[in-house]
Each structure stands twice: as structure tokens, then as C-alpha cells.
PDB file of C-alpha atoms in Angstrom:
ATOM      1  CA  MET P  39       0.000   0.000   0.000  1.00 36.00           C
ATOM      2  CA  PHE P  40       2.763   2.471   0.956  1.00 36.00           C
ATOM      3  CA  LYS P  41       4.615   1.718  -2.276  1.00 39.00           C
ATOM      4  CA  SER P  42       1.477   2.415  -4.342  1.00 40.00           C
ATOM      5  CA  ALA P  43       0.805   5.648  -2.462  1.00 41.00           C
ATOM      6  CA  LEU P  44       4.403   6.762  -3.010  1.00 36.00           C
ATOM      7  CA  ILE P  45       4.230   6.037  -6.747  1.00 43.00           C
ATOM      8  CA  ILE P  46       0.882   7.852  -7.063  1.00 42.00           C
ATOM      9  CA  SER P  47       2.160  10.913  -5.159  1.00 42.00           C
ATOM     10  CA  LEU P  48       5.326  11.042  -7.282  1.00 40.00           C
ATOM     11  CA  PHE P  49       3.157  10.831 -10.407  1.00 44.00           C
ATOM     12  CA  LEU P  50       0.980  13.695  -9.121  1.00 39.00           C
ATOM     13  CA  VAL P  51       4.055  15.839  -8.417  1.00 41.00           C
ATOM     14  CA  VAL P  52       5.253  15.261 -11.986  1.00 44.00           C
ATOM     15  CA  VAL P  53       1.797  16.060 -13.409  1.00 41.00           C
ATOM     16  CA  ILE P  54       1.425  19.196 -11.267  1.00 41.00           C
ATOM     17  CA  ARG P  55       4.936  20.358 -12.207  1.00 49.00           C
ATOM     18  CA  ALA P  56       4.159  19.771 -15.906  1.00 49.00           C
ATOM     19  CA  ALA P  57       0.924  21.709 -15.513  1.00 46.00           C
ATOM     20  CA  ASP P  58       2.835  24.555 -13.862  1.00 58.00           C
ATOM     21  CA  GLU P  59       5.292  24.635 -16.779  1.00 72.00           C
ATOM     22  CA  SER P  60       2.513  24.759 -19.358  1.00 80.00           C
ATOM     23  CA  GLN P  61       0.861  27.636 -17.545  1.00 85.00           C
ATOM     24  CA  SER P  62       3.995  29.754 -17.206  1.00 89.00           C
ATOM     25  CA  GLU P  63       3.826  33.383 -18.217  1.00 93.00           C
ATOM     26  CA  THR P  64       6.287  36.045 -19.249  1.00 93.00           C
ATOM     27  CA  THR P  65       6.954  38.197 -16.183  1.00 95.00           C
ATOM     28  CA  LYS P  66       9.408  40.651 -17.731  1.00 96.00           C
ATOM     29  CA  TYR P  67      10.455  41.551 -21.235  1.00 96.00           C
ATOM     30  CA  ARG P  68      12.674  44.312 -22.556  1.00 96.00           C
ATOM     31  CA  SER P  69      14.326  44.747 -25.944  1.00 96.00           C
ATOM     32  CA  GLU P  70      16.264  47.742 -27.191  1.00 96.00           C
ATOM     33  CA  VAL P  71      18.157  48.294 -30.453  1.00 95.00           C
ATOM     34  CA  LYS P  72      20.080  51.526 -30.923  1.00 96.00           C
ATOM     35  CA  PRO P  73      21.026  53.236 -34.211  1.00 96.00           C
ATOM     36  CA  ASP P  74      24.736  52.415 -33.686  1.00 95.00           C
ATOM     37  CA  GLY P  75      23.948  48.668 -33.798  1.00 94.00           C
ATOM     38  CA  THR P  76      24.194  47.992 -30.080  1.00 96.00           C
ATOM     39  CA  TYR P  77      21.335  46.115 -28.495  1.00 96.00           C
ATOM     40  CA  SER P  78      20.153  44.590 -25.266  1.00 96.00           C
ATOM     41  CA  TRP P  79      17.287  42.359 -24.251  1.00 96.00           C
ATOM     42  CA  GLU P  80      16.066  40.444 -21.242  1.00 97.00           C
ATOM     43  CA  PHE P  81      13.123  38.299 -20.307  1.00 95.00           C
ATOM     44  CA  GLY P  82      11.844  36.281 -17.397  1.00 96.00           C
ATOM     45  CA  THR P  83       9.073  33.758 -16.883  1.00 95.00           C
ATOM     46  CA  SER P  84       6.922  32.740 -13.956  1.00 93.00           C
ATOM     47  CA  ASN P  85       8.557  29.288 -13.909  1.00 92.00           C
ATOM     48  CA  GLY P  86      11.991  30.742 -13.125  1.00 92.00           C
ATOM     49  CA  ILE P  87      13.654  31.242 -16.493  1.00 95.00           C
ATOM     50  CA  ASP P  88      15.701  34.441 -16.696  1.00 96.00           C
ATOM     51  CA  ALA P  89      17.842  35.475 -19.665  1.00 96.00           C
ATOM     52  CA  GLN P  90      19.637  38.603 -20.848  1.00 97.00           C
ATOM     53  CA  GLU P  91      22.041  39.634 -23.578  1.00 97.00           C
ATOM     54  CA  ASN P  92      23.720  42.763 -24.869  1.00 96.00           C
ATOM     55  CA  GLY P  93      26.136  43.381 -27.666  1.00 96.00           C
ATOM     56  CA  LEU P  94      26.845  44.836 -31.069  1.00 96.00           C
ATOM     57  CA  GLY P  95      24.860  43.186 -33.846  1.00 91.00           C
ATOM     58  CA  GLY P  96      26.873  40.643 -35.804  1.00 89.00           C
ATOM     59  CA  VAL P  97      30.094  41.510 -33.932  1.00 94.00           C
ATOM     60  CA  GLN P  98      29.881  40.506 -30.279  1.00 96.00           C
ATOM     61  CA  ALA P  99      27.419  39.459 -27.586  1.00 95.00           C
ATOM     62  CA  VAL P 100      27.558  38.818 -23.847  1.00 97.00           C
ATOM     63  CA  GLY P 101      24.701  37.163 -22.016  1.00 96.00           C
ATOM     64  CA  SER P 102      23.397  34.707 -19.485  1.00 96.00           C
ATOM     65  CA  VAL P 103      20.482  32.382 -18.848  1.00 96.00           C
ATOM     66  CA  ARG P 104      19.291  30.876 -15.573  1.00 96.00           C
ATOM     67  CA  TYR P 105      16.699  28.138 -15.067  1.00 95.00           C
ATOM     68  CA  THR P 106      16.028  24.921 -13.172  1.00 93.00           C
ATOM     69  CA  ALA P 107      16.738  21.667 -15.015  1.00 92.00           C
ATOM     70  CA  PRO P 108      14.112  18.905 -15.044  1.00 90.00           C
ATOM     71  CA  ASP P 109      16.104  17.028 -12.382  1.00 91.00           C
ATOM     72  CA  GLY P 110      15.829  20.085 -10.094  1.00 91.00           C
ATOM     73  CA  SER P 111      19.417  21.280 -10.400  1.00 92.00           C
ATOM     74  CA  PRO P 112      19.962  25.005 -10.966  1.00 94.00           C
ATOM     75  CA  ILE P 113      21.518  25.935 -14.311  1.00 95.00           C
ATOM     76  CA  GLN P 114      23.475  29.182 -14.700  1.00 96.00           C
ATOM     77  CA  LEU P 115      25.023  29.688 -18.137  1.00 96.00           C
ATOM     78  CA  GLU P 116      27.068  32.731 -19.090  1.00 97.00           C
ATOM     79  CA  TYR P 117      28.483  33.271 -22.551  1.00 96.00           C
ATOM     80  CA  THR P 118      30.494  35.546 -24.792  1.00 96.00           C
ATOM     81  CA  ALA P 119      30.407  35.468 -28.576  1.00 95.00           C
ATOM     82  CA  ASP P 120      32.865  37.487 -30.639  1.00 95.00           C
ATOM     83  CA  GLU P 121      35.734  37.102 -33.115  1.00 95.00           C
ATOM     84  CA  ASN P 122      37.038  34.251 -30.934  1.00 93.00           C
ATOM     85  CA  GLY P 123      33.804  32.254 -31.239  1.00 94.00           C
ATOM     86  CA  TYR P 124      31.108  31.281 -28.766  1.00 94.00           C
ATOM     87  CA  ARG P 125      32.457  30.657 -25.268  1.00 94.00           C
ATOM     88  CA  PRO P 126      29.934  29.396 -22.716  1.00 94.00           C
ATOM     89  CA  THR P 127      30.731  28.902 -19.029  1.00 94.00           C
ATOM     90  CA  GLY P 128      28.724  27.118 -16.371  1.00 94.00           C
ATOM     91  CA  ALA P 129      29.234  24.541 -13.642  1.00 92.00           C
ATOM     92  CA  HIS P 130      26.958  22.096 -15.508  1.00 91.00           C
ATOM     93  CA  LEU P 131      29.083  22.042 -18.684  1.00 90.00           C
ATOM     94  CA  PRO P 132      31.507  19.159 -19.241  1.00 90.00           C
ATOM     95  CA  THR P 133      35.213  19.900 -19.080  1.00 88.00           C
ATOM     96  CA  PRO P 134      37.877  18.380 -21.340  1.00 87.00           C
ATOM     97  CA  PRO P 135      40.330  15.871 -19.897  1.00 92.00           C
ATOM     98  CA  PRO P 136      43.801  17.168 -18.948  1.00 93.00           C
ATOM     99  CA  ILE P 137      46.477  17.242 -21.663  1.00 94.00           C
ATOM    100  CA  PRO P 138      48.725  14.172 -21.308  1.00 95.00           C
ATOM    101  CA  ASP P 139      52.222  14.811 -19.954  1.00 96.00           C
ATOM    102  CA  TYR P 140      53.953  13.483 -23.100  1.00 96.00           C
ATOM    103  CA  ILE P 141      52.048  16.022 -25.233  1.00 96.00           C
ATOM    104  CA  LEU P 142      53.026  18.865 -22.881  1.00 96.00           C
ATOM    105  CA  ARG P 143      56.688  17.775 -23.082  1.00 96.00           C
ATOM    106  CA  ALA P 144      56.522  17.617 -26.885  1.00 94.00           C
ATOM    107  CA  LEU P 145      55.019  21.107 -27.083  1.00 94.00           C
ATOM    108  CA  ALA P 146      57.725  22.451 -24.746  1.00 95.00           C
ATOM    109  CA  TYR P 147      60.420  20.847 -26.929  1.00 93.00           C
ATOM    110  CA  ILE P 148      58.944  22.327 -30.098  1.00 91.00           C
ATOM    111  CA  GLU P 149      58.799  25.770 -28.502  1.00 91.00           C
ATOM    112  CA  ALA P 150      62.407  25.520 -27.294  1.00 92.00           C
ATOM    113  CA  HIS P 151      63.662  24.301 -30.701  1.00 89.00           C
ATOM    114  CA  PRO P 152      62.081  26.442 -33.389  1.00 84.00           C
ATOM    115  CA  PHE P 153      62.346  25.338 -36.997  1.00 80.00           C
ATOM    116  CA  GLU P 154      65.186  27.006 -38.858  1.00 75.00           C
ATOM    117  CA  ARG P 155      64.934  27.198 -42.611  1.00 70.00           C
ATOM    118  CA  ILE P 156      68.041  25.998 -44.390  1.00 68.00           C
ATOM    119  CA  GLN P 157      69.088  28.112 -47.356  1.00 71.00           C
ATOM    120  CA  LEU P 158      70.308  26.031 -50.255  1.00 72.00           C
ATOM    121  CA  LYS P 159      73.014  27.489 -52.490  1.00 73.00           C
ATOM    122  CA  LYS P 160      72.380  27.509 -56.209  1.00 69.00           C
TER     123      LYS P 160
END
């Protein structure tokens, strides 16, 4: 009986949460584009999504978004996009493995021994 009640209550929590998501509303919205090409915007929703960005159209942008993932963990993503590409940061993003020691040693050797072009005599 307890197991059935637990399963039913978990199901109801999921259904109620889904209903809350479907009924969310925009709580704030702002968008501004200036004649010099700079812009900024932000929005928020009643279910806890907040986002903002500012930048120069087609050149660079800086922004962030915050929300709660379906598993309940908080997500905070910040990003920059410019001539160096899109660079997101956030604790939830995967990180690359460390560079192996033999690769680091090889790179150090290459840096310490630059290639010298040999001039051939004609």
C-alpha cells in the first residue's frame, strides 16, 4: 500500500509540475536596439527562467540564462560570442580531460627548438 501511495504521489508531483510549466507566463520583457547597432534584451518567466544579452549586432554578444533543469538542479550559463567564437561557461558544462604529460613535453620541446629554414646554395 505504501509503495502504491508513493508512486501515485510522485506521479501527481510530476503532473502538477508539468501543468505549472505549461501555464507559465512572461513576467518581464525588454528589448532595445540603438542606431549604432548595439542592443540589449532580457526576459523572465513565472517558472523561473531568466535570460539577458547585450552586444553589437553581428560583432559581439555577452549574455546569461538561468533556469532549473528537469532534475531540479539550478543551471546558470554565461556566454560571450565574438571574433574568438562562442564561449559558454557554467558549472553544468563538461570539461575536457587534462592534456597528457607526453604532449606537454613535446610542445615544450617544439617551442624551445624552433624550426630554422636551411638556405640552399644555387
